[in-house]
DNA sequence: AATCAGATTGGCAGCGCTGCCAACATCTGG
DNA sequence: CCAGATGTTGGCAGCGCTGCCAATCTGATT
């Protein structure tokens, strides 16, 4: 497979043109189904392409096409993580929409590191994409400078709490926190705690917590206690953290989790310790994971339109509309745990 | 942000050269830190780059560099899904290793569709990558033809049960099935059932089932019953499917699941129905999800070296060794459910 | 039969960068 | 002071494709 005849040159468009007995530009037009050409020409080109096994070189195509109206059918996407299923979902939504419009995407994963995000922005811009989709509204000064200087469309997705550079697609994490608090208060819970993962990295989780905390305070039942697990969110972290939280405050009657992974861990802790949910302790999550819905008692959580956010981000990016913020909202799923 | 001075041309290498008062090739050498140049030149180039905000055009770079020894520092990766956390994990492992070697990656998601895989292979090859990482050993004839004709290194990952085109990195899914069966038999389970998702799409799951079934038969306790949920794996599907399986065969004492997602759903079914695990019914999964380890009773499952598979796949691809199969093995995690 | 709009086609100059090579510059030792 | 080795540097031809434009062909019309 890998030991080939010495550097066999790959088939080029010129080879196809020669084989089909037509000009290069004719082949190019046929292949892109653009401009006009006769049925006969089309067949001959198709035959030559098949016979020679021609694969277009997109690198060359994009280079040549750059600067023109058509431009590069390419967008870059930067997400902070692949571990949390949320981001693959955003990716799915975006790439599906992008595919439909004939766009390719190049993906970067920042690991929640703003510095790495800046480096990735540079790396993705060097592909000369038509646009860039990034996560969240907070970026280093250098990142913002690069994005601005690039002159391309930018979509910041997921979060609408703040000012965007260009297009923003998402929902208000702050409002999610507020609504979550209101729900718990309305259900009669009064001694409420919080279990989260590293908030300095996941700024959206921090915003939810802020909204949550403020609403509780306004209601006259301030957040009783918080427990932050180091590192990224996971069921194991949630389970351990809820244990610690309850050890410190056995009197809590409800706990708000930074997301469903953590909440699932919390639920497991309750099962293991024989804590009745929601009678003795109510649990509230975030993100409506599939798994959370399959639990014996469906988790009370917030469903966010992840696929839709990705899709709308992609559409707005390629559509060429004005700079604006699109709030796609969210939905509270009552469940059985709070 | 998006309304710029009419088509401001982006800064090119030539602009930098002019600004720094040196030749283009000199700037190119400095930027790639290749060849020799004086400290003074380096500083002047660095200054010009910073002042003009130059971003190299990788498209042009790769085009120009193609055909040479250095070649394109790019690899394509095709995975069947983003929904199952397994594949983002493989991606993480691969991209981490790739980054280290200065490679970029372009990703394609086939949705378990062989036809789409073939299309993706074409799309990725058009980037003229140095190599391609695909999932599994089974591909359409057209896909194989394209891969062979490409002349680049190919890695097929995850599965070692069969013949690869070039490099293969993974483990034996068949052996996983066999070992899972042996474990259950050794623990004294006799009336064993299977709950899976769509096997026609997920060929690796099918191989595990084959190994599992054969080993049970050899042990004299053939697989009692199978229940296949339509669609992809999920906790909800696993929960529902286990319900159906037990309705048909209430006498089962153990169930093997196509993966941990499904098993988790099965566990939830047991919790909801008050079925004692593992006394009344034992559960056995596959893939060692984080969540499964956080359950009140850790799931008995198989840990697969996902990150490592991705990493080794990337390393082998770029290293230039011989075509061979690398079996990275797996590990049975005893857990408490079987 | 001549004319004309529209369809079809080919030639060729780039797109921005890298590889190659020749041209210098600088440094050794004899 | 010079040949030879080593270190630096710039010029320029592509890489494979697309955009543009002029050339050619077609059929219909007058």
XYZ file of C-alpha atoms (C1' of nucleotides) in Angstrom:
736
model
C 0.000 0.000 0.000
C 2.732 2.445 0.824
C 5.576 1.358 -1.392
C 4.667 2.897 -4.698
C 6.360 3.429 -7.983
C 8.747 6.320 -7.390
C 6.633 9.402 -6.847
C 3.863 8.702 -9.268
C 2.440 12.104 -10.042
C -1.224 12.456 -9.266
C -3.715 13.080 -12.013
C -4.367 16.754 -12.583
C -7.054 18.689 -14.291
C -4.752 19.161 -17.248
C -4.452 15.387 -17.615
C -8.210 15.086 -17.685
C -8.488 17.869 -20.236
C -5.985 16.145 -22.501
C -7.667 12.754 -22.101
C -11.070 14.212 -22.861
C -9.780 16.282 -25.717
C -11.083 19.555 -24.306
C -9.645 22.630 -22.626
C -8.803 22.901 -18.951
C -11.364 25.539 -18.239
C -14.011 23.391 -19.860
C -13.208 20.545 -17.517
C -13.284 22.965 -14.615
C -16.721 24.232 -15.624
C -18.123 20.757 -16.054
C -16.763 19.595 -12.749
C -18.260 22.539 -10.920
C -21.415 22.397 -12.994
C -21.094 26.083 -13.592
C -21.285 28.050 -16.785
C -22.473 26.305 -19.909
C -21.257 23.242 -21.775
C -22.788 20.662 -24.067
C -24.037 17.278 -23.007
C -21.435 15.689 -25.229
C -18.595 17.551 -23.537
C -19.950 16.664 -20.148
C -19.977 12.970 -20.994
C -16.465 13.027 -22.313
C -15.179 14.776 -19.243
C -17.032 12.407 -16.966
C -15.572 9.457 -18.798
C -12.033 10.814 -18.562
C -12.430 11.618 -14.884
C -13.620 8.120 -14.151
C -10.995 6.466 -16.286
C -8.097 8.394 -14.797
C -9.450 8.378 -11.271
C -9.110 12.129 -11.061
C -9.505 13.738 -7.643
C -9.692 17.551 -7.741
C -7.135 19.369 -5.657
C -9.145 21.603 -3.397
C -6.059 23.384 -2.214
C -5.415 24.676 -5.684
C -9.072 25.371 -6.243
C -9.429 27.483 -3.159
C -6.241 29.346 -3.826
C -7.268 30.181 -7.338
C -10.799 31.003 -6.342
C -9.813 33.250 -3.463
C -10.441 36.911 -3.826
C -13.336 36.269 -6.141
C -17.009 36.503 -5.451
C -17.394 32.812 -4.932
C -14.484 32.688 -2.548
C -13.566 29.823 -0.348
C -16.354 27.463 0.663
C -14.793 26.829 4.017
C -15.491 27.748 7.601
C -13.530 27.166 10.767
C -15.148 26.000 13.999
C -13.591 26.240 17.446
C -15.084 24.380 20.394
C -13.646 24.085 23.894
C -13.981 20.350 24.328
C -15.001 17.062 22.824
C -15.570 15.363 26.141
C -18.848 17.028 26.915
C -21.403 15.751 24.414
C -22.755 19.274 24.067
C -19.985 20.296 21.736
C -20.124 17.348 19.377
C -23.823 18.198 19.150
C -23.087 21.788 18.176
C -20.635 20.443 15.647
C -23.224 18.101 14.204
C -25.717 20.886 13.806
C -23.201 23.163 12.195
C -21.620 20.654 9.842
C -25.015 19.405 8.686
C -26.026 22.904 7.673
C -22.620 23.616 6.188
C -22.668 20.450 4.102
C -25.994 21.445 2.696
C -24.514 24.710 1.452
C -21.463 22.984 0.049
C -19.117 24.257 2.712
C -16.275 22.373 4.251
C -15.316 22.861 7.861
C -12.064 22.755 9.728
C -12.313 22.120 13.431
C -10.217 23.141 16.397
C -10.510 22.128 20.041
C -9.278 24.628 22.612
C -9.511 22.546 25.790
C -11.107 25.557 27.483
C -7.769 27.339 27.217
C -8.044 30.953 25.970
C -4.415 30.935 24.931
C -4.896 27.811 22.903
C -8.015 29.389 21.445
C -5.946 32.293 20.224
C -3.449 29.944 18.635
C -6.282 28.011 17.004
C -7.791 31.183 15.616
C -4.496 31.894 13.941
C -4.264 28.361 12.638
C -7.797 28.349 11.264
C -7.488 31.796 9.721
C -4.513 30.543 7.787
C -6.920 28.362 5.858
C -8.561 31.550 4.657
C -12.058 30.477 5.637
C -15.146 32.421 4.656
C -16.098 32.585 8.318
C -15.282 31.363 11.776
C -17.564 29.914 14.434
C -16.237 30.193 17.963
C -17.682 29.308 21.341
C -18.680 31.908 23.879
C -18.231 35.643 24.026
C -15.075 35.833 26.102
C -11.789 35.852 24.247
C -8.300 37.144 24.833
C -7.483 40.577 23.457
C -5.211 38.963 20.918
C -7.983 36.664 19.754
C -10.356 39.562 19.288
C -7.716 41.503 17.402
C -7.111 38.608 15.045
C -10.781 38.036 14.486
C -11.380 41.675 13.723
C -8.386 41.926 11.457
C -9.408 38.863 9.513
C -12.262 40.692 7.891
C -14.420 37.588 7.787
C -17.768 36.826 9.381
C -17.625 35.602 12.957
C -20.273 33.691 14.867
C -20.014 33.309 18.601
C -22.283 30.538 19.715
C -24.018 29.266 22.837
C -23.962 32.391 24.936
C -25.914 35.606 24.529
C -25.000 37.244 27.821
C -22.679 39.964 26.625
C -21.548 41.761 23.524
C -20.567 39.879 20.426
C -18.154 40.773 17.687
C -20.517 40.070 14.836
C -23.211 37.395 14.905
C -24.184 35.718 18.164
C -26.343 32.589 18.326
C -27.362 30.937 21.543
C -29.380 31.554 24.641
C -28.979 33.378 27.918
C -27.144 31.197 30.392
C -27.900 33.761 33.008
C -31.617 33.414 32.345
C -31.272 29.644 32.579
C -29.883 30.077 36.072
C -32.713 32.440 37.006
C -35.432 30.114 35.701
C -33.875 27.148 37.399
C -33.942 29.024 40.688
C -37.535 30.125 40.170
C -38.588 26.556 39.525
C -37.019 25.298 42.729
C -38.490 28.139 44.759
C -41.919 27.581 43.217
C -41.732 23.918 44.130
C -41.151 24.940 47.714
C -37.474 24.207 48.106
C -35.740 26.558 50.489
C -32.316 25.275 51.517
C -30.622 25.066 48.177
C -27.041 24.147 47.339
C -24.932 24.110 44.187
C -22.560 21.526 42.790
C -20.360 22.573 39.920
C -17.158 21.914 38.048
C -14.329 24.306 37.368
C -16.081 27.633 36.856
C -12.983 29.583 35.891
C -12.841 27.602 32.677
C -16.492 27.109 31.858
C -17.692 30.691 31.815
C -21.198 29.725 30.740
C -21.600 27.618 33.869
C -20.431 30.606 35.874
C -23.106 32.771 34.293
C -25.798 30.244 35.101
C -24.633 30.174 38.688
C -24.741 33.953 38.879
C -28.303 34.089 37.636
C -29.267 31.249 39.908
C -27.691 32.850 42.949
C -29.208 36.261 42.341
C -32.696 34.919 41.849
C -32.518 32.870 45.002
C -31.327 35.888 46.943
C -34.153 38.018 45.550
C -36.595 35.347 46.634
C -35.229 35.593 50.120
C -33.652 32.143 50.198
C -30.021 32.726 49.316
C -27.868 29.914 48.061
C -26.925 27.931 51.139
C -23.709 26.327 50.010
C -21.635 25.594 46.937
C -19.264 22.783 46.167
C -16.931 23.070 43.197
C -15.249 19.959 41.873
C -11.844 20.568 40.350
C -11.438 19.672 36.702
C -14.036 19.120 34.026
C -17.577 17.963 34.647
C -18.265 14.243 34.980
C -20.647 11.930 36.728
C -17.885 10.813 39.063
C -17.073 14.407 39.974
C -20.750 15.148 40.571
C -21.212 12.138 42.755
C -18.183 12.933 44.913
C -19.004 16.618 45.118
C -22.580 16.023 46.218
C -21.212 13.779 48.950
C -18.993 16.564 50.188
C -21.740 19.130 49.918
C -24.172 17.067 51.978
C -21.513 16.296 54.552
C -21.127 20.027 55.101
C -24.840 20.850 54.864
C -27.002 17.809 55.617
C -30.038 20.073 55.819
C -30.196 20.982 52.127
C -33.436 20.128 50.362
C -32.368 20.790 46.772
C -29.206 20.963 44.717
C -28.547 22.710 41.426
C -25.864 21.129 39.273
C -23.653 22.785 36.688
C -24.895 20.251 34.156
C -26.535 16.871 33.657
C -23.297 14.905 33.876
C -22.766 16.255 37.351
C -26.429 15.814 38.241
C -26.363 12.212 37.098
C -23.465 11.618 39.479
C -25.474 13.309 42.184
C -28.411 11.047 41.483
C -26.135 8.021 41.790
C -24.934 9.327 45.121
C -28.512 9.537 46.334
C -29.270 6.015 45.094
C -26.165 4.671 46.812
C -26.867 6.493 50.067
C -30.561 5.813 50.089
C -31.490 9.470 49.849
C -35.051 9.813 48.582
C -35.320 11.944 45.449
C -36.996 14.360 45.360
C -38.696 13.990 48.765
C -35.550 14.291 50.815
C -33.396 16.004 48.192
C -34.328 17.527 44.865
C -31.911 17.537 41.925
C -31.814 20.000 39.050
C -29.490 19.709 36.082
C -28.740 21.401 32.805
C -28.545 20.335 29.193
C -31.085 17.534 28.883
C -28.765 14.668 28.076
C -30.421 11.628 26.558
C -29.258 9.537 29.473
C -30.924 11.812 31.996
C -34.258 11.167 30.363
C -33.825 7.399 30.663
C -33.309 7.457 34.420
C -35.910 5.757 36.583
C -36.929 9.245 37.541
C -36.296 11.561 34.597
C -33.983 14.361 35.607
C -35.448 17.816 35.938
C -33.298 19.867 33.632
C -33.067 22.475 30.910
C -33.191 21.467 27.295
C -30.985 23.621 25.105
C -31.339 23.668 21.316
C -27.829 22.460 20.632
C -28.245 21.136 17.124
C -30.271 24.169 16.227
C -27.657 26.555 17.576
C -25.017 24.898 15.437
C -27.287 24.952 12.414
C -28.336 28.567 12.798
C -24.740 29.589 13.458
C -23.712 27.997 10.185
C -26.631 29.484 8.275
C -26.129 32.997 9.511
C -22.447 32.775 8.844
C -22.893 31.898 5.217
C -26.034 33.922 4.566
C -24.488 37.355 4.828
C -27.066 39.055 7.010
C -26.437 41.867 9.476
C -24.511 41.529 12.712
C -27.015 40.564 15.341
C -27.780 38.365 18.289
C -30.100 35.406 17.793
C -31.578 34.033 20.976
C -32.799 30.493 20.417
C -34.080 30.078 23.947
C -34.334 26.915 25.987
C -36.959 24.810 27.674
C -37.380 23.652 31.223
C -38.019 19.898 31.393
C -39.970 19.226 34.593
C -38.799 15.643 35.095
C -39.263 13.880 38.405
C -36.283 14.938 40.454
C -37.301 18.480 41.350
C -17.381 44.005 11.858
C -18.503 42.799 8.500
C -18.720 45.999 6.565
C -15.175 46.635 5.480
C -13.442 48.969 3.107
C -14.145 47.490 -0.310
C -12.258 44.226 -0.571
C -9.146 45.178 1.330
C -6.554 42.765 0.126
C -5.040 40.625 2.843
C -1.397 40.943 3.728
C 0.766 38.536 1.771
C 4.227 37.228 2.212
C 5.388 39.662 -0.441
C 4.066 42.558 1.628
C 6.031 41.366 4.601
C 9.155 40.970 2.513
C 8.840 44.503 1.238
C 8.165 45.907 4.695
C 11.119 44.073 6.169
C 13.363 44.947 3.268
C 14.244 41.362 2.474
C 13.378 38.807 -0.156
C 10.287 36.622 -0.152
C 12.162 33.392 0.238
C 13.977 34.834 3.223
C 10.693 35.626 4.933
C 9.480 32.142 4.111
C 12.571 30.586 5.651
C 12.331 32.664 8.794
C 8.667 31.913 9.228
C 9.180 28.199 8.896
C 12.419 28.364 10.874
C 14.082 26.360 8.181
C 17.341 26.924 6.368
C 19.702 29.588 7.640
C 19.287 33.310 8.264
C 20.834 35.889 10.538
C 19.441 37.039 13.844
C 19.083 40.539 12.434
C 16.980 39.315 9.521
C 14.857 37.266 11.828
C 14.092 40.293 13.979
C 13.202 42.473 11.038
C 10.863 39.845 9.666
C 9.268 39.292 13.041
C 8.713 43.018 13.393
C 7.146 43.327 9.959
C 4.899 40.335 10.534
C 3.666 41.779 13.805
C 3.220 45.282 12.398
C 1.270 44.159 9.351
C -0.631 41.421 11.153
C 0.410 38.892 8.581
C -1.333 35.531 8.602
C 0.281 32.935 6.347
C -1.957 31.381 3.720
C -1.730 27.692 4.333
C -3.600 26.946 1.133
C -0.830 28.486 -0.912
C 1.825 26.957 1.288
C 0.531 23.463 0.910
C 0.002 23.821 -2.788
C 3.524 25.035 -3.314
C 5.005 22.496 -0.951
C 3.163 19.550 -2.416
C 5.180 17.004 -4.305
C 8.223 17.783 -2.248
C 9.761 15.771 0.534
C 8.152 17.856 3.220
C 4.728 17.520 1.654
C 1.473 18.488 3.232
C 1.302 18.371 6.998
C -2.287 17.314 6.969
C -4.260 14.184 7.656
C -7.917 13.386 7.192
C -9.951 11.526 9.801
C -13.275 9.804 9.191
C -15.431 8.635 12.075
C -18.945 7.206 11.906
C -20.558 9.346 14.571
C -20.156 12.134 17.056
C -23.016 11.002 19.243
C -21.239 8.090 20.837
C -18.512 9.521 23.055
C -16.159 6.822 21.822
C -15.462 8.662 18.614
C -14.744 12.081 20.064
C -12.297 10.213 22.291
C -10.551 8.679 19.312
C -10.477 12.124 17.761
C -8.931 13.599 20.882
C -6.215 11.005 20.961
C -5.440 11.437 17.310
C -5.481 15.218 17.174
C -3.311 15.481 20.268
C -0.639 13.334 18.652
C -1.065 15.103 15.333
C -0.685 18.538 16.895
C 2.534 17.436 18.480
C 3.965 16.605 15.101
C 2.743 19.818 13.545
C -0.023 18.206 11.553
C -3.443 19.611 10.908
C -6.482 17.425 10.619
C -9.645 17.584 8.605
C -12.551 15.601 9.960
C -15.477 13.864 8.347
C -18.462 12.154 9.957
C -20.065 9.346 8.004
C -23.141 8.664 10.147
C -22.390 4.945 9.815
C -23.254 5.191 6.138
C -20.774 3.395 3.825
C -21.918 5.461 0.901
C -21.343 8.656 2.783
C -17.988 7.307 3.847
C -17.032 6.893 0.234
C -18.061 10.448 -0.514
C -16.101 11.681 2.475
C -13.020 9.810 1.372
C -13.218 11.661 -1.904
C -13.749 14.973 -0.140
C -10.870 14.462 2.241
C -8.531 13.206 -0.452
C -9.138 16.415 -2.326
C -7.244 18.167 0.454
C -4.243 16.124 -0.563
C -3.547 14.883 2.961
C -0.401 12.984 3.866
C -2.588 10.239 5.267
C -6.104 9.209 6.134
C -7.471 7.642 9.294
C -10.721 5.760 8.847
C -12.850 3.692 11.183
C -13.190 -0.053 10.859
C -12.090 -2.506 8.216
C -15.244 -2.699 6.150
C -15.572 -0.299 3.265
C -17.338 -0.210 -0.065
C -15.386 -1.346 -3.079
C -15.321 2.211 -4.314
C -13.889 3.432 -1.048
C -11.145 0.848 -1.153
C -10.352 1.743 -4.732
C -10.060 5.409 -3.863
C -7.904 4.731 -0.868
C -5.576 2.501 -2.838
C -5.368 4.909 -5.727
C -4.563 7.807 -3.436
C -1.098 6.473 -2.764
C -1.116 7.810 0.774
C -0.836 6.025 4.107
C -4.093 4.691 5.506
C -4.882 3.758 9.081
C -7.993 1.783 9.894
C -8.715 2.069 13.550
C -10.637 0.297 16.314
C -11.010 -3.087 14.764
C -8.411 -5.795 14.145
C -10.755 -8.593 13.114
C -10.006 -8.791 9.441
C -7.554 -7.638 6.810
C -6.490 -4.029 6.639
C -5.367 -1.990 3.679
C -2.243 -0.637 5.305
C -1.919 0.086 9.015
C -4.512 -1.183 11.467
C -4.721 -0.007 15.076
C -7.255 -1.293 17.548
C -8.273 -4.435 19.303
C -10.249 -7.558 18.536
C -13.935 -6.934 18.985
C -14.506 -10.615 18.509
C -12.176 -11.387 21.413
C -14.033 -8.838 23.521
C -17.224 -10.785 22.910
C -15.506 -14.059 23.778
C -14.020 -12.734 27.002
C -17.291 -11.179 28.021
C -19.002 -14.523 27.558
C -16.292 -16.361 29.501
C -16.652 -13.951 32.358
C -20.377 -14.496 32.605
C -20.019 -18.261 32.343
C -17.281 -18.254 34.982
C -19.518 -16.304 37.297
C -22.116 -18.981 36.962
C -24.635 -17.297 34.702
C -26.429 -19.700 32.400
C -29.490 -18.124 30.842
C -27.939 -15.227 29.007
C -29.542 -12.693 26.687
C -28.290 -9.882 24.461
C -29.502 -6.331 24.001
C -28.064 -4.370 21.111
C -28.611 -1.499 18.719
C -28.636 -1.591 14.972
C -26.035 -4.205 14.134
C -26.151 -3.728 10.400
C -24.601 -0.325 10.876
C -22.250 -0.894 13.766
C -20.180 -3.778 12.433
C -17.911 -3.832 15.474
C -20.879 -4.520 17.719
C -21.834 -7.327 15.381
C -18.383 -8.884 15.743
C -18.578 -8.706 19.510
C -21.918 -10.432 19.388
C -20.520 -13.154 17.157
C -17.653 -13.854 19.532
C -19.995 -13.743 22.465
C -22.475 -16.088 20.897
C -19.876 -18.624 19.815
C -18.184 -18.769 23.188
C -21.493 -19.273 24.960
C -22.374 -22.071 22.578
C -19.026 -23.747 23.111
C -19.605 -23.549 26.840
C -22.852 -25.376 26.351
C -25.088 -22.484 27.290
C -26.089 -20.905 24.019
C -27.388 -17.359 23.876
C -30.992 -17.566 25.022
C -32.437 -14.522 23.341
C -31.515 -11.291 21.601
C -33.275 -7.994 21.396
C -32.156 -5.420 18.857
C -33.258 -1.824 19.243
C -33.650 0.064 15.983
C -31.460 3.125 15.528
C -28.280 4.125 17.297
C -27.356 3.139 20.805
C -28.693 5.169 23.711
C -29.696 4.714 27.308
C -33.335 5.095 26.389
C -33.049 2.401 23.716
C -31.280 0.100 26.155
C -33.896 0.585 28.798
C -36.779 -0.117 26.469
C -35.043 -3.057 24.822
C -34.237 -4.745 28.110
C -37.879 -4.389 29.042
C -38.895 -6.191 25.875
C -36.243 -8.845 26.292
C -37.344 -9.682 29.823
C -40.972 -9.743 28.823
C -40.100 -12.451 26.319
C -37.703 -14.329 28.550
C -38.310 -13.565 32.239
C -35.990 -16.405 33.193
C -32.770 -14.770 32.007
C -30.083 -14.350 34.639
C -27.653 -12.159 32.693
C -27.691 -9.735 29.773
C -24.864 -8.640 27.534
C -25.272 -5.159 26.044
C -23.826 -3.802 22.827
C -22.263 -0.998 24.826
C -22.358 0.963 28.072
C -24.971 3.424 26.877
C -27.355 0.568 26.333
C -26.279 -1.126 29.572
C -26.879 2.050 31.514
C -30.403 2.121 30.166
C -30.754 -1.519 31.191
C -29.583 -0.688 34.664
C -32.183 2.040 34.862
C -34.820 -0.443 33.822
C -33.771 -2.721 36.659
C -33.836 0.123 39.150
C -37.259 1.193 37.993
C -38.652 -2.351 38.060
C -36.989 -3.341 41.292
C -34.906 -6.055 39.676
C -31.943 -6.876 41.921
C -28.604 -6.469 40.137
C -26.671 -8.738 39.897
C -28.549 -11.258 42.095
C -31.625 -11.477 39.935
C -30.081 -10.192 36.731
C -26.475 -9.512 35.820
C -25.525 -6.752 33.384
C -22.443 -6.593 31.212
C -21.510 -3.613 29.055
C -18.780 -2.444 26.756
C -16.569 0.645 26.565
C -16.119 1.716 30.173
C -17.848 5.068 30.016
C -17.009 7.431 32.869
C -20.643 7.481 33.847
C -20.771 3.718 34.213
C -18.046 3.868 36.826
C -19.983 6.398 38.888
C -23.085 4.227 39.216
C -24.034 3.006 42.666
C -22.856 -0.363 41.450
C -20.052 0.165 38.969
C -20.929 -1.471 35.686
C -19.045 -4.589 34.704
C -17.610 -3.692 31.339
C -14.649 -3.658 28.992
C -12.259 -0.739 28.983
C -10.911 0.041 25.533
C -7.830 2.221 25.007
C -9.634 4.829 22.988
C -7.290 7.762 23.391
C -4.348 5.489 22.842
C -5.825 4.044 19.671
C -6.244 7.533 18.274
C -2.745 8.493 19.327
C -1.071 5.393 17.941
C -3.069 5.691 14.739
C -1.757 9.208 14.264
C 1.794 8.270 15.144
C 1.964 5.296 12.843
C 0.451 7.300 10.059
C 3.076 9.997 10.200
C 6.001 7.798 11.180
C 6.347 5.926 7.920
C 6.770 2.394 9.243
C 5.641 -0.803 7.557
C 2.054 -1.844 6.987
C 1.022 -3.823 10.036
C -1.675 -4.453 12.562
C -1.240 -3.040 16.050
C -3.394 -4.682 18.684
C -3.707 -2.414 21.692
C -5.834 -4.839 23.660
C -8.520 -4.075 26.213
C -9.253 -4.727 29.831
C -12.181 -6.345 31.582
C -13.422 -4.154 34.437
C -15.102 -6.467 36.991
C -17.517 -3.900 38.391
C -20.463 -4.952 40.515
C -23.177 -5.778 38.028
C -21.916 -9.124 36.771
C -27.382 33.878 -47.959
C -26.063 37.254 -44.479
C -26.617 38.636 -39.767
C -26.928 38.295 -34.914
C -27.707 36.746 -30.216
C -26.587 33.142 -27.437
C -24.220 28.872 -26.432
C -19.835 26.726 -26.034
C -15.002 26.606 -25.708
C -9.820 27.339 -24.987
C -5.912 30.222 -23.589
C -3.609 32.210 -20.132
C -2.620 35.094 -16.207
C -2.583 34.855 -11.790
C -3.867 33.044 -6.431
C 0.413 33.124 -2.358
C 3.811 30.314 -1.262
C 7.949 27.024 -1.450
C 11.968 24.707 -3.772
C 15.904 25.342 -6.244
C 19.810 27.663 -7.559
C 22.860 31.186 -8.253
C 24.842 35.251 -6.069
C 27.044 37.266 -2.490
C 29.079 37.807 2.146
C 32.053 36.149 5.671
C 35.433 33.447 7.651
C 39.534 29.993 7.510
C 43.953 28.589 6.922
C 48.087 28.620 4.030
C 46.351 38.219 0.004
C 43.695 34.346 -2.083
C 41.301 29.742 -2.640
C 37.810 27.136 -0.432
C 34.261 26.405 2.973
C 30.372 28.073 5.141
C 26.621 31.202 5.997
C 22.968 34.311 3.912
C 20.111 35.990 0.576
C 17.042 37.024 -3.544
C 14.960 35.690 -7.987
C 11.920 33.045 -10.184
C 9.520 28.990 -11.851
C 6.049 26.394 -10.761
C 2.085 23.840 -7.474
C -3.217 22.863 -9.825
C -6.967 25.413 -10.379
C -10.315 29.379 -11.496
C -11.661 33.908 -13.596
C -11.713 36.495 -17.465
C -11.965 37.278 -22.175
C -11.746 36.486 -26.811
C -12.728 33.005 -30.277
C -15.693 29.837 -32.375
C -19.939 27.573 -33.267
C -25.047 27.162 -33.433
C -29.436 28.095 -34.921
C -32.894 31.276 -35.941
C -34.213 35.327 -38.338
C -34.493 38.587 -42.105
